[in-house]
Coordinates of C-alpha atoms in Angstrom, one line a residue:
M176 CA 70.7 78.9 115.5
S177 CA 71.6 75.7 117.3
A178 CA 75.4 74.7 117.8
Q179 CA 74.9 72.1 115.1
Q180 CA 73.7 74.9 112.7
M181 CA 76.2 77.6 113.5
M182 CA 78.7 78.1 110.6
K183 CA 82.3 77.9 111.5
V184 CA 84.4 81.0 110.2
F185 CA 88.1 81.2 110.3
V186 CA 89.8 84.8 110.3
T187 CA 93.7 84.4 109.3
R188 CA 94.8 87.5 111.2
R189 CA 93.9 90.4 113.7
I190 CA 91.8 92.6 111.5
P191 CA 91.1 96.2 111.9
Q192 CA 88.3 96.8 114.9
E193 CA 85.8 97.9 112.2
G194 CA 85.7 94.5 110.6
M195 CA 86.0 92.6 113.9
K196 CA 82.9 94.4 115.5
I197 CA 80.7 93.5 112.5
L198 CA 81.8 89.7 112.6
Q199 CA 81.1 89.8 116.6
K200 CA 77.8 91.0 115.9
A201 CA 76.9 88.0 113.8
A202 CA 77.7 85.7 116.7
G203 CA 74.4 84.2 116.6
M204 CA 75.3 82.7 113.1
C205 CA 79.1 82.2 113.4
N206 CA 81.3 80.2 115.3
L207 CA 84.3 82.5 115.0
S208 CA 87.9 81.5 115.3
V209 CA 90.7 84.1 114.8
W210 CA 94.3 84.0 114.6
D211 CA 94.8 86.8 116.9
C212 CA 98.2 88.0 115.9
D213 CA 99.8 90.8 113.7
E214 CA 102.2 88.0 112.2
P215 CA 100.8 85.6 109.4
V216 CA 99.4 82.4 110.5
P217 CA 101.7 79.6 110.4
R218 CA 100.8 77.2 107.5
A219 CA 100.0 74.2 109.9
E220 CA 97.7 76.6 112.1
L221 CA 96.0 77.5 108.8
L222 CA 95.3 74.3 107.8
K223 CA 94.1 73.2 111.3
G224 CA 92.1 76.4 111.6
V225 CA 90.3 76.2 108.1
A226 CA 89.1 72.7 108.8
G227 CA 85.4 72.3 108.4
A228 CA 85.2 76.1 107.9
H229 CA 82.1 77.6 106.0
G230 CA 83.8 80.8 105.7
L231 CA 87.4 82.2 105.4
L232 CA 88.7 85.8 105.8
C233 CA 92.3 85.8 104.6
L234 CA 95.0 88.2 103.8
L235 CA 97.0 88.9 100.8
S236 CA 100.1 87.0 102.6
D237 CA 97.9 83.7 103.0
K238 CA 98.4 81.4 100.1
I239 CA 95.2 79.9 99.7
D240 CA 96.0 76.9 97.4
T241 CA 94.2 73.3 96.9
E242 CA 96.0 72.2 100.2
V243 CA 94.1 74.6 102.1
L244 CA 90.9 74.1 100.3
D245 CA 91.2 70.4 100.9
A246 CA 91.8 71.0 104.7
A247 CA 88.7 73.2 104.7
G248 CA 86.4 70.5 103.0
P249 CA 83.1 70.7 101.5
N250 CA 81.6 73.0 103.8
L251 CA 83.8 76.0 102.4
K252 CA 81.1 78.5 100.7
V253 CA 83.0 81.7 100.7
I254 CA 86.5 83.2 101.2
S255 CA 87.0 86.9 101.6
T256 CA 90.2 88.6 101.2
L257 CA 91.3 91.7 102.8
S258 CA 92.9 93.0 99.7
V259 CA 92.4 94.4 96.2
G260 CA 94.8 91.4 94.7
F261 CA 93.7 88.0 94.6
D262 CA 97.0 86.3 93.2
H263 CA 97.6 84.3 96.6
L264 CA 94.0 82.4 95.8
A265 CA 94.1 79.5 93.4
I266 CA 91.2 80.9 91.5
D267 CA 90.7 78.3 89.1
E268 CA 90.2 75.7 91.8
I269 CA 88.0 78.0 93.8
K270 CA 85.8 78.4 91.1
K271 CA 85.7 74.5 90.3
R272 CA 84.5 74.1 93.8
G273 CA 81.7 77.0 93.3
I274 CA 83.0 78.9 96.2
R275 CA 82.4 82.7 96.3
V276 CA 85.1 85.2 96.7
G277 CA 84.9 88.7 98.1
Y278 CA 87.7 91.3 97.9
T279 CA 88.1 95.0 98.7
P280 CA 88.7 97.1 95.6
D281 CA 88.2 100.9 95.1
V282 CA 88.5 101.6 98.9
L283 CA 92.0 101.9 98.8
T284 CA 92.4 103.3 95.6
D285 CA 93.2 106.9 97.0
A286 CA 95.6 106.0 99.7
T287 CA 97.6 104.0 97.0
A288 CA 97.7 106.9 94.6
E289 CA 98.8 109.2 97.6
L290 CA 101.6 106.8 98.7
T291 CA 102.7 106.1 94.8
V292 CA 103.2 110.0 94.5
A293 CA 104.8 110.3 97.7
L294 CA 107.5 107.8 96.7
L295 CA 107.8 109.1 93.5
L296 CA 108.7 112.5 94.9
A297 CA 111.0 110.9 97.4
T298 CA 112.8 108.9 95.0
A299 CA 113.3 111.6 92.5
R300 CA 114.2 114.2 94.9
R301 CA 116.2 112.1 96.8
L302 CA 114.4 112.6 100.2
P303 CA 115.6 109.6 102.2
E304 CA 119.3 110.4 101.4
G305 CA 118.7 113.8 102.8
V306 CA 117.5 112.9 106.1
E307 CA 120.4 110.5 106.4
E308 CA 122.9 113.2 105.5
V309 CA 121.4 115.4 108.3
K310 CA 121.5 112.6 110.8
N311 CA 125.1 111.7 110.3
G312 CA 126.5 115.0 109.7
G313 CA 126.8 115.1 106.0
W314 CA 125.1 118.4 106.1
S315 CA 128.0 121.1 105.9
T316 CA 127.4 124.0 103.8
W317 CA 125.2 124.8 100.5
K318 CA 126.4 123.3 97.4
P319 CA 125.2 123.9 94.0
L320 CA 124.9 120.5 93.2
W321 CA 124.4 118.4 96.3
L322 CA 121.6 116.0 96.5
C323 CA 120.1 117.3 93.2
G324 CA 117.2 115.3 91.5
Y325 CA 114.4 115.3 89.1
G326 CA 111.4 117.6 89.1
L327 CA 108.0 116.7 87.5
S328 CA 107.5 120.2 86.1
G329 CA 107.6 119.8 82.3
S330 CA 108.3 116.3 82.4
T331 CA 107.0 113.0 80.4
V332 CA 105.2 110.4 82.9
G333 CA 104.4 106.9 81.8
V334 CA 101.8 104.7 83.6
I335 CA 101.6 101.1 83.1
G336 CA 98.3 100.0 83.9
L337 CA 95.7 102.8 83.9
G338 CA 93.3 101.3 85.9
R339 CA 91.6 102.7 89.0
I340 CA 94.7 103.3 90.9
G341 CA 96.7 103.9 87.6
L342 CA 94.2 106.4 86.9
A343 CA 94.1 108.2 90.5
I344 CA 97.9 108.4 90.7
A345 CA 97.9 110.4 87.1
R346 CA 95.1 112.6 88.5
R347 CA 97.5 113.5 91.2
L348 CA 100.5 114.0 89.0
K349 CA 99.1 116.3 86.5
P350 CA 98.8 119.3 88.8
F351 CA 102.9 119.1 89.5
G352 CA 103.0 120.3 85.5
V353 CA 103.5 117.0 83.9
K354 CA 103.6 118.0 80.2
R355 CA 102.7 114.3 78.8
L356 CA 100.9 111.4 80.3
L357 CA 101.7 108.3 78.5
Y358 CA 100.0 105.0 79.3
T359 CA 99.9 101.5 77.9
G360 CA 98.0 98.4 78.6
R361 CA 95.7 95.8 76.9
Q362 CA 93.4 98.5 75.2
P363 CA 93.0 102.4 75.1
K364 CA 91.0 103.5 78.4
P365 CA 88.3 106.3 77.4
Q366 CA 88.8 107.7 81.2
A367 CA 92.3 108.7 79.8
Q368 CA 90.8 111.7 78.4
E369 CA 90.3 112.8 82.0
V370 CA 94.2 113.1 82.3
E371 CA 94.9 113.9 78.6
G372 CA 96.7 110.5 78.7
E373 CA 98.0 109.2 75.3
Y374 CA 97.8 105.5 74.5
V375 CA 101.3 104.3 73.3
P376 CA 103.1 101.2 72.8
L377 CA 105.0 99.9 76.0
D378 CA 108.6 100.8 73.8
T379 CA 107.5 104.2 73.3
L380 CA 106.4 104.7 76.8
L381 CA 109.8 103.6 78.2
S382 CA 111.9 105.5 75.7
E383 CA 110.2 108.6 76.1
S384 CA 109.0 108.7 80.0
D385 CA 111.0 110.5 82.6
F386 CA 108.9 108.6 85.1
V387 CA 107.8 105.1 84.8
V388 CA 105.1 104.1 87.2
V389 CA 103.9 100.4 87.2
S390 CA 100.3 100.2 88.3
C391 CA 99.2 96.9 86.7
S392 CA 97.7 93.8 88.3
L393 CA 99.9 90.4 88.3
T394 CA 99.2 88.2 85.5
P395 CA 101.1 85.7 83.7
E396 CA 101.8 88.6 81.0
T397 CA 102.9 91.0 83.5
Q398 CA 105.1 88.4 85.8
G399 CA 108.7 89.5 85.3
L400 CA 107.8 92.1 82.6
C401 CA 110.5 94.7 84.2
D402 CA 113.4 93.0 83.3
Q403 CA 117.0 93.7 81.5
T404 CA 115.4 94.5 78.2
F405 CA 112.8 96.9 79.7
F406 CA 115.3 98.9 81.8
S407 CA 117.6 98.8 79.0
K408 CA 114.9 101.1 77.0
M409 CA 114.5 103.5 79.5
K410 CA 116.2 106.9 79.6
K411 CA 119.2 106.9 81.8
T412 CA 117.8 110.1 83.9
A413 CA 114.6 108.1 84.4
I414 CA 113.0 107.1 87.5
F415 CA 111.3 103.8 88.0
I416 CA 108.3 103.3 90.5
N417 CA 106.4 100.2 91.4
T418 CA 103.4 100.0 93.9
S419 CA 101.8 97.3 92.1
R420 CA 103.2 93.6 92.5
G421 CA 106.7 92.6 93.2
A422 CA 106.7 89.8 91.0
V423 CA 106.3 92.1 87.9
V424 CA 109.9 93.1 88.6
N425 CA 112.9 91.1 87.9
Q426 CA 115.0 92.3 91.0
E427 CA 118.4 91.4 89.9
D428 CA 117.8 92.9 86.7
L429 CA 116.7 95.9 88.6
F430 CA 119.8 95.9 90.7
K431 CA 122.2 95.9 87.6
A432 CA 120.3 98.5 86.0
L433 CA 120.6 100.9 89.1
G434 CA 124.2 99.9 89.8
S435 CA 125.2 100.5 86.3
G436 CA 123.5 103.7 85.7
Q437 CA 121.2 102.6 83.1
I438 CA 118.3 104.3 85.1
A439 CA 118.5 107.0 87.7
A440 CA 116.8 105.5 90.6
A441 CA 113.8 103.3 91.5
G442 CA 111.0 103.3 94.4
L443 CA 109.3 100.1 95.3
D444 CA 106.7 99.6 97.8
V445 CA 106.5 96.1 96.7
T446 CA 109.2 93.2 96.4
T447 CA 109.9 89.6 96.3
P448 CA 109.8 88.4 98.8
E449 CA 108.0 90.4 101.4
P450 CA 109.5 91.2 103.6
L451 CA 112.6 92.0 101.9
P452 CA 115.8 90.3 103.4
T453 CA 118.0 93.0 105.2
D454 CA 120.7 91.9 103.5
H455 CA 119.2 92.1 100.0
P456 CA 121.5 94.0 97.3
L457 CA 118.8 96.4 96.5
L458 CA 119.2 97.7 100.2
T459 CA 123.0 98.7 99.6
L460 CA 121.7 101.3 96.8
N461 CA 121.2 105.0 97.8
N462 CA 119.0 105.4 94.3
C463 CA 116.7 102.6 95.7
V464 CA 114.0 103.4 97.9
V465 CA 112.1 100.5 99.5
L466 CA 109.1 101.0 101.5
P467 CA 107.3 97.8 103.4
H468 CA 104.3 97.6 101.2
I469 CA 102.4 100.6 102.7
G470 CA 100.3 101.6 99.9
S471 CA 96.8 101.4 101.6
A472 CA 98.4 102.2 105.1
T473 CA 96.0 105.0 106.1
Y474 CA 93.8 104.6 109.4
N475 CA 90.4 105.2 107.3
T476 CA 91.3 103.1 104.3
R477 CA 92.5 99.9 106.7
G478 CA 89.3 100.5 108.4
V479 CA 87.0 100.4 105.4
M480 CA 88.9 97.5 104.1
G481 CA 88.1 95.6 107.4
E482 CA 84.1 96.2 107.4
L483 CA 84.1 95.4 103.7
S484 CA 86.0 92.1 103.9
A485 CA 83.6 91.3 107.0
N486 CA 80.4 92.2 105.1
N487 CA 81.6 90.3 102.2
L488 CA 82.2 87.2 104.2
L489 CA 78.6 87.4 106.1
A490 CA 77.1 88.1 102.6
G491 CA 78.4 84.9 101.3
L492 CA 77.5 82.9 104.3
R493 CA 73.9 84.2 103.9
D494 CA 73.6 83.5 100.2
T495 CA 73.1 87.2 99.6
E496 CA 74.5 89.7 97.2
M497 CA 78.2 90.9 98.1
P498 CA 79.1 94.3 98.5
S499 CA 82.3 93.7 96.4
E500 CA 82.4 90.1 94.9
L501 CA 85.0 88.7 92.4
K502 CA 83.2 87.8 89.3
L503 CA 84.8 84.2 88.6

C-alpha cells in the first residue's frame, strides 16, 4: 500500500503490549501515531493527533465529542475504545456521521466482579481501618467490639443492574451464605433464576438490603440516582458499593449519609471526578473506602482488552466484522 493510501491511526495512550503488537503488525496498512504515555493525552494534542485520522483508539478518560470528530474530519471511519463503557463518546453525533464503534465488553466481567466482592468485604469488615491500626500502633490488646463490621452470611444483597457484571457479582456472593438476592432494573432477567434473584422495585431493594451494590450503566435515568432520597431509604446498618460509574452517585449526599450515620459504610471504585482530589470530604471518613478505578486491573484482563480494542480498530479500517461492535 502506497504512502498516499496508508490509513492514519491515532492511539490516545500507551496501551497493553498485546494490543500494540497487533497494531504494529498492521504497519503495511496503517500509519500509526501513539501518545506514548501513561497519562491522558492533553486536549490540544488529541485534537492535533486525530486530524485526518481514519481510525481512533481511545480510553474512557478521553472525551470524544463533536470538537474531536470535527478535528478528525471526514476520513474517520472507526473509533475503538478500550473500555466496556461508552459514555465518553458523543454517540448521537458518531452515529450521524456513520462512524463504527468497537468496545470491550465481557472480557472485564470477571475481574470487575472479583474487585466488587473484594471492595464489599474490605468495606464491610473494615480492612483498611485494620491495616492502619496495625501501622500506627492502635493495635493494643484484643477487644470484644473493636473493628467489628458486617458479614454476608444470612444477609440480603440488593444488586442494581443485573447485567453481565451484576450477575457475575451475584454468582460470587451467593456462596458466602447470602439468604436473599434482590435486584432491580428496567425489566426482570431470566438469568436471575441462576442466583435465585428476586425482581423488586427499587424502594423495596433499598429498604430490605443489608448490602446495596450498584452495577448499572450510566444513562440519563441513572445519573444522580443515588442521592439523599435514595440513601434515606436504606438501613442504617447497610453497606453501599459502587463499581459502575461515578456519576450515578451524588457524592455530597453520600458524604452526608455516611457522616450522619444514615448508612453504615460505602465502598467506591468509581468517583466524580477521577482522580478524586486528595482533599475531597469523602476521603476524611473512616467508613468510606475509595479505590482508584481498578475494577478491570488484572494483567490478563488488560491484555485481552488491548487485543480486542486493536482487533476492533483494524476490522473497522478493513470494513470487516468487528469482534465486538457497539450497535448504534
